[in-house]
CSV table of C-alpha atoms and ligand atoms in Angstrom, one decimal:
chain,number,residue,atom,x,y,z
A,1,UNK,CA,28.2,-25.1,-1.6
A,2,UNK,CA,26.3,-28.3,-2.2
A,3,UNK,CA,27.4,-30.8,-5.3
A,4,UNK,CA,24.6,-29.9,-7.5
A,5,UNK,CA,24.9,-28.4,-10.6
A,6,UNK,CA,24.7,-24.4,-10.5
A,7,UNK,CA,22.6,-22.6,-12.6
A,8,UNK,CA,24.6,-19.8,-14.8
A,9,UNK,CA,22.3,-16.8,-15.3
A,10,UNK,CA,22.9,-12.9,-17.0
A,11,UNK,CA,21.5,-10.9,-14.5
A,12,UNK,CA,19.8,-11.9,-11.0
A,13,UNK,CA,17.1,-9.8,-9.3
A,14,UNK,CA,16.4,-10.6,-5.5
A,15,UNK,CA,13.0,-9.7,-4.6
A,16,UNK,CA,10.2,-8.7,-6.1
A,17,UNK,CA,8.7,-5.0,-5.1
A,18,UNK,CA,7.8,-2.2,-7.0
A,19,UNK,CA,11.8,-2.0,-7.8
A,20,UNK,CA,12.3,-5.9,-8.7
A,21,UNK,CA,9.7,-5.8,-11.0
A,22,UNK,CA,10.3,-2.9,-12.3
A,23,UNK,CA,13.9,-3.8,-13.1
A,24,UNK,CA,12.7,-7.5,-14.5
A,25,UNK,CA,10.3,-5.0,-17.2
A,26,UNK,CA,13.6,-2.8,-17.8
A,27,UNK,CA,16.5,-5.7,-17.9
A,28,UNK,CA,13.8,-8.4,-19.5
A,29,UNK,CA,13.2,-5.7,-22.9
A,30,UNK,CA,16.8,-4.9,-22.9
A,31,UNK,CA,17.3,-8.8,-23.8
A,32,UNK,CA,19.3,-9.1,-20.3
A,33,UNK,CA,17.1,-12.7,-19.6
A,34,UNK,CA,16.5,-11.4,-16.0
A,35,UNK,CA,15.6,-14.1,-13.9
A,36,UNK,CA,13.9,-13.0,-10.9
A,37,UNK,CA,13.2,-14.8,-7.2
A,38,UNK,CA,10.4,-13.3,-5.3
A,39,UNK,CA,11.0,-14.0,-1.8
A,40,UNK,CA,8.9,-14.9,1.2
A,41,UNK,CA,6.1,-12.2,-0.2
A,42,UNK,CA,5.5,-12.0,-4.0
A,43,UNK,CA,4.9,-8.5,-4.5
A,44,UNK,CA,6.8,-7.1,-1.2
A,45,UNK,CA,4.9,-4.1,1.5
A,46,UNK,CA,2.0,-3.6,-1.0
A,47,UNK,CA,0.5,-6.9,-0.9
A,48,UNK,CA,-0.3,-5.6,2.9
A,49,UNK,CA,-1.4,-2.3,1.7
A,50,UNK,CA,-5.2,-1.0,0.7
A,51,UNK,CA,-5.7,1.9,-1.4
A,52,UNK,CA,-2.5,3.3,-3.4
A,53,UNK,CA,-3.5,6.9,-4.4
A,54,UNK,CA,-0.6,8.5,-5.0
A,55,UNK,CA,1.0,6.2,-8.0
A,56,UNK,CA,0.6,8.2,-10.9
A,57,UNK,CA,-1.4,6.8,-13.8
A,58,UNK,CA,-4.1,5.6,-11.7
A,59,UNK,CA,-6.8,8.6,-11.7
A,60,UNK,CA,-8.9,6.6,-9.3
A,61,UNK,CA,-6.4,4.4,-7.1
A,62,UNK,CA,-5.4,0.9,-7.0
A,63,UNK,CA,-5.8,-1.9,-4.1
A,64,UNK,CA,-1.9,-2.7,-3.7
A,65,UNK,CA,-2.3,-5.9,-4.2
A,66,UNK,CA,-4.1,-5.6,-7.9
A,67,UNK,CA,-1.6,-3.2,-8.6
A,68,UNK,CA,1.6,-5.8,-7.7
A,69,UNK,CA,-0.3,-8.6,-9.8
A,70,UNK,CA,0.2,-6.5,-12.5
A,71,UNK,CA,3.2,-5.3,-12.4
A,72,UNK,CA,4.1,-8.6,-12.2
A,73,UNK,CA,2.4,-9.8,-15.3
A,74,UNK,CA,4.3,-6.8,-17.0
A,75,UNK,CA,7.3,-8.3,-16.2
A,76,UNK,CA,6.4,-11.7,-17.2
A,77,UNK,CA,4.8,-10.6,-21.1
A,78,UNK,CA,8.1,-8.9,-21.4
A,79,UNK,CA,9.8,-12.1,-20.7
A,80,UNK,CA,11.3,-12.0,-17.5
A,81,UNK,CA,11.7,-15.6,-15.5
A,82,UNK,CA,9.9,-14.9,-12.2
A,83,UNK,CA,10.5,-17.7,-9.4
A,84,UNK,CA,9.3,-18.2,-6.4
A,85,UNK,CA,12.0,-18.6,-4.4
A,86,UNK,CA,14.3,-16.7,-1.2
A,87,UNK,CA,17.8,-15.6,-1.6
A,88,UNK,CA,19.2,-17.3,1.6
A,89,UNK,CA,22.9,-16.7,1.3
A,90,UNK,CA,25.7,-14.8,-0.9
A,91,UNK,CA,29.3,-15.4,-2.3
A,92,UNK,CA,30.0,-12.2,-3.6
A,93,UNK,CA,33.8,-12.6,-2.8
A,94,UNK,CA,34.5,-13.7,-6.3
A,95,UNK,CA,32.8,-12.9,-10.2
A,96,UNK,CA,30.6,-14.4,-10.7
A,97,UNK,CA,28.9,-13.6,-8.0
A,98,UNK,CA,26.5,-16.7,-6.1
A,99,UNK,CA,23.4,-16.6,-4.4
A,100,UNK,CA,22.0,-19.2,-2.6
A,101,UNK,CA,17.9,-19.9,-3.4
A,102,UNK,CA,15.6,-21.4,-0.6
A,103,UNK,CA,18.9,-22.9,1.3
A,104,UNK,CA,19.7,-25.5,-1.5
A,105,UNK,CA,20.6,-24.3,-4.9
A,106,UNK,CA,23.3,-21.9,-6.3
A,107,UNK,CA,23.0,-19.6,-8.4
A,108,UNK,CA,25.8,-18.0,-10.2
A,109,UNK,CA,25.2,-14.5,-11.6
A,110,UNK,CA,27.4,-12.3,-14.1
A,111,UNK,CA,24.8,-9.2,-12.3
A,112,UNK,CA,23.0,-9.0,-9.5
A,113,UNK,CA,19.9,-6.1,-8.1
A,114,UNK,CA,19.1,-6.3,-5.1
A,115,UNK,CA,15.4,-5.2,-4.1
A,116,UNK,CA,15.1,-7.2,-1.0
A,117,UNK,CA,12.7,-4.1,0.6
A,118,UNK,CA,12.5,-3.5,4.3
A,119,UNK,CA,10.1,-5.8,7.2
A,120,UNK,CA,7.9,-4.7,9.9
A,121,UNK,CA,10.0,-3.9,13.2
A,122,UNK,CA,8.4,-5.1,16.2
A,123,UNK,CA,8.4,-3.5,19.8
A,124,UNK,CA,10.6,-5.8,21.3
A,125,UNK,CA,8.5,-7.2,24.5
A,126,UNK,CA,8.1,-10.6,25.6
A,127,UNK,CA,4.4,-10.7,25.2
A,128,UNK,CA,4.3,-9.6,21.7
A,129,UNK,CA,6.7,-12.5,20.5
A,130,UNK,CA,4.5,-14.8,23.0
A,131,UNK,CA,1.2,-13.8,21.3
A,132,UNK,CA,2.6,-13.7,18.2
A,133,UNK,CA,0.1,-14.9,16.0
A,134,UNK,CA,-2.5,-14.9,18.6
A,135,UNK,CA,-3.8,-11.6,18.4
A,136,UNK,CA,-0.7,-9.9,17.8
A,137,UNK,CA,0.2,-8.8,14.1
A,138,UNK,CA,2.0,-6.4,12.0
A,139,UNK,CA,-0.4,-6.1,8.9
A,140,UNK,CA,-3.5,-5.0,9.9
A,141,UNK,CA,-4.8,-5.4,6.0
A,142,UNK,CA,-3.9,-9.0,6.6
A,143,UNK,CA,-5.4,-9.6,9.9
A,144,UNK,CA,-8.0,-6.8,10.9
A,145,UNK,CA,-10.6,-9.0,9.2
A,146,UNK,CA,-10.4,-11.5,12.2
A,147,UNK,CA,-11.2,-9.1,14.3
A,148,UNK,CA,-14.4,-7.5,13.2
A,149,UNK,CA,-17.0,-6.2,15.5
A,150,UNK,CA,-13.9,-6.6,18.6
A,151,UNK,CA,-11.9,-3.7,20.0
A,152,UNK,CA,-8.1,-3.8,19.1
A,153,UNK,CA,-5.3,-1.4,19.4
A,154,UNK,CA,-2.5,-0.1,17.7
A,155,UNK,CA,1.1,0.8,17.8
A,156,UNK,CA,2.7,3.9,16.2
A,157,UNK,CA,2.4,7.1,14.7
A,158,UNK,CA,3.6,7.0,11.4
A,159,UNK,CA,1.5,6.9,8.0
A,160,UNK,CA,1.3,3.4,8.5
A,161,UNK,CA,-0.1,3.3,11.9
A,162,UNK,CA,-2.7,6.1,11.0
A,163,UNK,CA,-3.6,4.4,7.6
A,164,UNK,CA,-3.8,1.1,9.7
A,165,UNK,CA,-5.9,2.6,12.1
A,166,UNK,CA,-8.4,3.8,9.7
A,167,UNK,CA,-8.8,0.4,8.3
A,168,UNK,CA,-9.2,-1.1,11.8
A,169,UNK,CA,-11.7,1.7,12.4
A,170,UNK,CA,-14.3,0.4,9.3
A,171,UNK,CA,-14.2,-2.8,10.5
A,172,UNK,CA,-13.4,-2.8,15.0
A,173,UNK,CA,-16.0,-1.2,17.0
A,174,UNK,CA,-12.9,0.6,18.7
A,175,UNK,CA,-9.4,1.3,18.0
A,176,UNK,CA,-6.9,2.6,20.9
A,177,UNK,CA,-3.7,4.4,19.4
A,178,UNK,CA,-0.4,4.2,21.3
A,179,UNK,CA,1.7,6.8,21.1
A,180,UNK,CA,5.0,7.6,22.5
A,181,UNK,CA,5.5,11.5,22.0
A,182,UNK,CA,2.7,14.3,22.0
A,183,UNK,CA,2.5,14.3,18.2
A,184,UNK,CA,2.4,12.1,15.4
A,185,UNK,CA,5.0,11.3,12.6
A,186,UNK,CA,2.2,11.0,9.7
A,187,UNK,CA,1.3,13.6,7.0
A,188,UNK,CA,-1.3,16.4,8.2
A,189,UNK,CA,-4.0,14.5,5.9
A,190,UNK,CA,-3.8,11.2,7.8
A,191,UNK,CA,-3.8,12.7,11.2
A,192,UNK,CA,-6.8,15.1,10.8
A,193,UNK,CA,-8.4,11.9,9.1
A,194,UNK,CA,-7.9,9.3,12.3
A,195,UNK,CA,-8.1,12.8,14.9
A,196,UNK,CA,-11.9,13.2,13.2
A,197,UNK,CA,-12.9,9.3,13.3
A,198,UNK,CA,-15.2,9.0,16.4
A,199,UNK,CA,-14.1,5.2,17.2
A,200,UNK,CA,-11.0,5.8,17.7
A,201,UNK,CA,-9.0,7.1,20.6
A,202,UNK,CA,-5.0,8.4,20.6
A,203,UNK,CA,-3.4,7.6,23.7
A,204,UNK,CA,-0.8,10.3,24.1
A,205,UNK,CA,2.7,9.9,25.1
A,206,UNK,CA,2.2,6.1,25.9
A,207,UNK,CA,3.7,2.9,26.0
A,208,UNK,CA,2.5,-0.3,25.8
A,209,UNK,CA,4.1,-1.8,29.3
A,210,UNK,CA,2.2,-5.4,28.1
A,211,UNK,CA,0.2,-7.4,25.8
A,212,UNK,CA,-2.4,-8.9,28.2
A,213,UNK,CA,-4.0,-12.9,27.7
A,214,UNK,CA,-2.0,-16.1,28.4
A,215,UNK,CA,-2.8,-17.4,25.0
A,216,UNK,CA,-4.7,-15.1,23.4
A,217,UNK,CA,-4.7,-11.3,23.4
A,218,UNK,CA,-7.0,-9.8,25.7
A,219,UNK,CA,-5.9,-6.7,26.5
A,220,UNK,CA,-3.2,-4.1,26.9
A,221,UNK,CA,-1.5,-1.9,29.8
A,222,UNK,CA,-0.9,1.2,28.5
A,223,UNK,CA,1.7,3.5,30.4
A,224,UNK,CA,1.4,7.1,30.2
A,225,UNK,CA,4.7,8.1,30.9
A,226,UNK,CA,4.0,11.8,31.5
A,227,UNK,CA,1.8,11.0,34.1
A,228,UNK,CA,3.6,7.8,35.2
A,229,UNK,CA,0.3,6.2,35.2
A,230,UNK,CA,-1.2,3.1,33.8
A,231,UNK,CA,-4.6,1.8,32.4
A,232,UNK,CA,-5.8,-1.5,31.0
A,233,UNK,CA,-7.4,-1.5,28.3
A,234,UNK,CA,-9.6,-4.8,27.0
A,235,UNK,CA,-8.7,-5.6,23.2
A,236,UNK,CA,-9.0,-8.6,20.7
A,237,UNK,CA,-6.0,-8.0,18.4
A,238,UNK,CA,-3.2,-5.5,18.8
A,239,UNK,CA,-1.5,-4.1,15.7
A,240,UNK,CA,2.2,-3.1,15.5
A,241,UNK,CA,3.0,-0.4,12.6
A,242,UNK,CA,6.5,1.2,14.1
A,243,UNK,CA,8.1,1.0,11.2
A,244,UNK,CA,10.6,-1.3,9.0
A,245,UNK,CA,13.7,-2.5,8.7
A,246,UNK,CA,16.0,-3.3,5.3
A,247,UNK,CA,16.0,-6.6,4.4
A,248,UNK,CA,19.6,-6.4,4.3
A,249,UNK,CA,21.3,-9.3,6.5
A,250,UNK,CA,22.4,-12.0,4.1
A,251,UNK,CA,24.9,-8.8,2.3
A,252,UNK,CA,26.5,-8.2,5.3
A,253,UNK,CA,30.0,-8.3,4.7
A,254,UNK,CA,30.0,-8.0,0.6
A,255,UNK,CA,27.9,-4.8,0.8
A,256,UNK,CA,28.4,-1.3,2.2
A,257,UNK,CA,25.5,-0.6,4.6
A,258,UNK,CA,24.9,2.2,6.8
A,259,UNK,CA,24.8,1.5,10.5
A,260,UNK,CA,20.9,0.6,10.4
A,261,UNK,CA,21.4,-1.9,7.5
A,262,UNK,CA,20.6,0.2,4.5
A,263,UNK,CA,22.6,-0.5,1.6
A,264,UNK,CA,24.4,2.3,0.5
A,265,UNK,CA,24.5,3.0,-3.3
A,266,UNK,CA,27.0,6.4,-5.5
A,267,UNK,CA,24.5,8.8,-5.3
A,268,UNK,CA,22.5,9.4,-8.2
A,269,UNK,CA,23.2,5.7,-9.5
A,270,UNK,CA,21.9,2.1,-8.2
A,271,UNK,CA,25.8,1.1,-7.9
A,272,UNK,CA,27.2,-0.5,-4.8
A,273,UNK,CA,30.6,-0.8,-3.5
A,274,UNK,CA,31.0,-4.3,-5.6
A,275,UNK,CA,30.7,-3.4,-9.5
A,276,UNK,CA,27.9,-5.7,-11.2
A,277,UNK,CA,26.0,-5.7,-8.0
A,278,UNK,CA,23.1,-3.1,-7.6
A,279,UNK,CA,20.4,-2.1,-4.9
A,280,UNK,CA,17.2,-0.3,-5.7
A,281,UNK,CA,14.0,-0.1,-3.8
A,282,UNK,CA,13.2,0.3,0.0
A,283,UNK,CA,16.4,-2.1,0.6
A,284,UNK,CA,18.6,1.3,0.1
A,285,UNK,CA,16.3,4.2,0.7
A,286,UNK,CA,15.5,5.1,4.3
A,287,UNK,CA,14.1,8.9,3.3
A,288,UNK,CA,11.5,8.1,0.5
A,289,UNK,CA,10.3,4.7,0.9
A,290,UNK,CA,7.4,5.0,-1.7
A,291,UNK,CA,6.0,2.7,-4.6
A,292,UNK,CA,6.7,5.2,-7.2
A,293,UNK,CA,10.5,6.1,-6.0
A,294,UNK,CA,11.3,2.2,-5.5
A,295,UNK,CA,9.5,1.7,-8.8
A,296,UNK,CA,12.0,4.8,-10.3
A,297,UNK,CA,14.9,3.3,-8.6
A,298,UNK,CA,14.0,-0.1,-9.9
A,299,UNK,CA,14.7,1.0,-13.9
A,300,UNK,CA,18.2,2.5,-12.7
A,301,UNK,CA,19.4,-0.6,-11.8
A,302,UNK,CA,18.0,-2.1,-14.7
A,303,UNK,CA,19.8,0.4,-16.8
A,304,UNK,CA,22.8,0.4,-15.0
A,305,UNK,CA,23.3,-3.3,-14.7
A,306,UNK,CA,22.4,-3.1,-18.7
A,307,UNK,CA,25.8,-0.6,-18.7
A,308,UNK,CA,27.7,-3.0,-16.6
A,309,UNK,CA,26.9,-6.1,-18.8
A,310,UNK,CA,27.5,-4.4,-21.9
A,311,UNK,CA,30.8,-2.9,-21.5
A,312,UNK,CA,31.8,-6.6,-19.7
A,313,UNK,CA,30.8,-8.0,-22.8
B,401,LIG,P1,7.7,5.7,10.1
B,401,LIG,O1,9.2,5.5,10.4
B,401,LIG,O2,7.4,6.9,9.3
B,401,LIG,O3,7.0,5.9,11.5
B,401,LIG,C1,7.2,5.0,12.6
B,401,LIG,C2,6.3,5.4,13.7
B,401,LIG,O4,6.4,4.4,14.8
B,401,LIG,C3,6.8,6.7,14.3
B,401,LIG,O5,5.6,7.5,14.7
B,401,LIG,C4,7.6,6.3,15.5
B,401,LIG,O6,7.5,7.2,16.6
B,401,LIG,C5,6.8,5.0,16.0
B,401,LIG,N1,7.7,4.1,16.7
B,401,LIG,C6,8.9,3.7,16.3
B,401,LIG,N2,9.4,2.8,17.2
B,401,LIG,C7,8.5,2.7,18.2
B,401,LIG,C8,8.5,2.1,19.4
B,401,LIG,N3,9.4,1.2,19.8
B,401,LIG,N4,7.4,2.2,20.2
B,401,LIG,C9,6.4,3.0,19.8
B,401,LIG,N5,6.4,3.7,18.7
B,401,LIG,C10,7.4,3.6,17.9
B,401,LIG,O7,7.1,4.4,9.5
B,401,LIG,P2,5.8,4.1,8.6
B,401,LIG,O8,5.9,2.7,8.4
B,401,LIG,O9,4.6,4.7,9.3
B,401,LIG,O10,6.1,4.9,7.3
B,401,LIG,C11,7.3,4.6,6.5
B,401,LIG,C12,7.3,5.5,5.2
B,401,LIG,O11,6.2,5.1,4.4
B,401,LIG,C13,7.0,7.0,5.6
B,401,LIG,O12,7.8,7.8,4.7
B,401,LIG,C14,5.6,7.2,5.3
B,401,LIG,O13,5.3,8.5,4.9
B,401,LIG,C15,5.4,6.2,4.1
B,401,LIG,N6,4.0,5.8,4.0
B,401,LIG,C16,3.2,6.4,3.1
B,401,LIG,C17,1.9,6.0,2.9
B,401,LIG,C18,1.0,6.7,1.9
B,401,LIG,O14,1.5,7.7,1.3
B,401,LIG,N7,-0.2,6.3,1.7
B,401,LIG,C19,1.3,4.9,3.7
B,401,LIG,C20,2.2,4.4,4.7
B,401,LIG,C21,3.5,4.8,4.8
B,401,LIG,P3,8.2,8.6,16.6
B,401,LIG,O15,7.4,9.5,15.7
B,401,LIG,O16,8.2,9.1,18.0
B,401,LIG,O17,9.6,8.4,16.1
């Protein structure tokens, strides 16, 4: 730890989701002064999301991003202290418990929530990493827009992927869908709706064997591994939406996780093996993963840290 004076706050809240914020709202009128850092995306997965149509109160749907701006405002006009700022390390071997903010200052924290969320996986070749950046991307909200008028493909089979592929679809004279089995993971809705858009084509028990282009993405080989056959196809972008990981690392060793990194909390409550130190949000939920449930599980920890503090007190 560095020589610099260290901040002493009530309660902490790492990360800043549908759960952070709604844990700053809870904790901030419940007089805990929550102090809140953001991390690396204010406003977590939705920022990179279009249309939300399934959080209630919202008869005719939200952009994700609109919808995070306010939940953050909330937040704020209820008093919380919302930083910009990422949680790079943790003490939690002794009370009270420190987190380190954008590798330089300490914190020190009486309680702590942790609503770190999940991150895009990627597939794990060398031309993805290489083209990176260049064609390659995980958020097709962020990027598709480069690529309007080109053809582009995508990875996955998931709600993501077919919501993704949609998107691509208004804007890419073509999308190509890789898919590794002979059906799709995503609700009945989302397939019918990417299975009935003309422009764009599932590719079937497939692989991508490589991202084509030396510096920029040109195409892709995509392996059929039925048929053991392979075909190239010629594409401006290719998207990656296989799924997430919990943004978990930095509590490894202070926190009970399951084998794929999801912090494990006593079910029914936001409580972690360490008293005073909570998880809500995607960070800790593998099954539901949704705005409203990480939103739900956001006031649980507010409430429970509120609990913790009180009875400390
Ligand atoms: P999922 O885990 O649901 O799906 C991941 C998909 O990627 C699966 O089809 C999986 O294939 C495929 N996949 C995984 N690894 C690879 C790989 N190495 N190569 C090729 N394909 C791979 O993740 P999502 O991000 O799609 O969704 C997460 C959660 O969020 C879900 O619960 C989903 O319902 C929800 N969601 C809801 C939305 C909404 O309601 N509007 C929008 C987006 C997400 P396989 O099926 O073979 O395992």
């Amino acid at each position: 730890m560095s020589n610099k004076e260290v901040e002493k706050v009530h309660l902490l809240i790492i990360g800043s989701g549908p759960a952070g914020y709604t844990a700053a709202i809870y904790a901030a009128r419940a007089n805990m002064k929550p102090v809140l850092y953001q991390g690396i995306q204010p406003g977590g997965q939705l920022t990179i999301t279009t249309e939300v149509e399934n959080y209630p109160g919202y008869p005719d749907g939200i952009q994700g991003p609109e919808m995070m701006i306010n939940f953050e405002k909330q937040a704020v006009r209820m008093g919380a202290d919302i930083r910009y700022g990422m949680a790079t390390k943790v003490d939690f071997s002794t009370q009270p418990y420190r987190v380190e903010i954008d590798e330089e200052n300490w914190i020190e924290a009486d309680a702590v929530i942790i609503s770190t969320g999940a991150s895009a996986k990627w597939l794990g070749i060398e031309s993805e990493q290489r083209l990176n950046g260049f064609g390659v991307s995980a958020c097709a909200v962020c990027d598709g827009f480069f690529f309007r008028g080109k053809e582009v493909a995508i990875v996955g089979a998931g709600d993501t992927a077919a919501e993704e592929a949609l998107y691509l679809s208004k804007l890419c004279t073509h999308v190509h869908m890789i898919v590794r089995r002979d059906a799709m993971r995503a609700s009945k809705v989302m397939q019918d709706r990417v299975l009935n858009t003309p422009n764009i084509t599932v590719y079937w028990n497939s692989e991508t064997e490589e991202i084509l282009g030396e510096h920029k993405v040109e195409g892709v080989r995509i392996k059929n591994t039925k048929e053991n056959t392979t075909q190239d196809v010629a594409i401006g972008g290719f998207f990656v939406a296989i799924g997430h990981k919990p943004n978990s690392d930095i509590f490894k060793g202070f926190i009970d996780m399951d084998e794929t990194g999801y912090i494990q909390t006593i079910p029914g409550t936001s409580k972690t093996n360490l008293e005073g130190v909570f998880a809500a949000g995607d960070v800790q939920d593998k099954n539901y993963r949704q705005a409203v449930t990480a939103a739900g599980s956001g006031c649980m920890a507010a409430l429970d840290a509120e609990r913790y503090l009180s009875t400390k007190a």
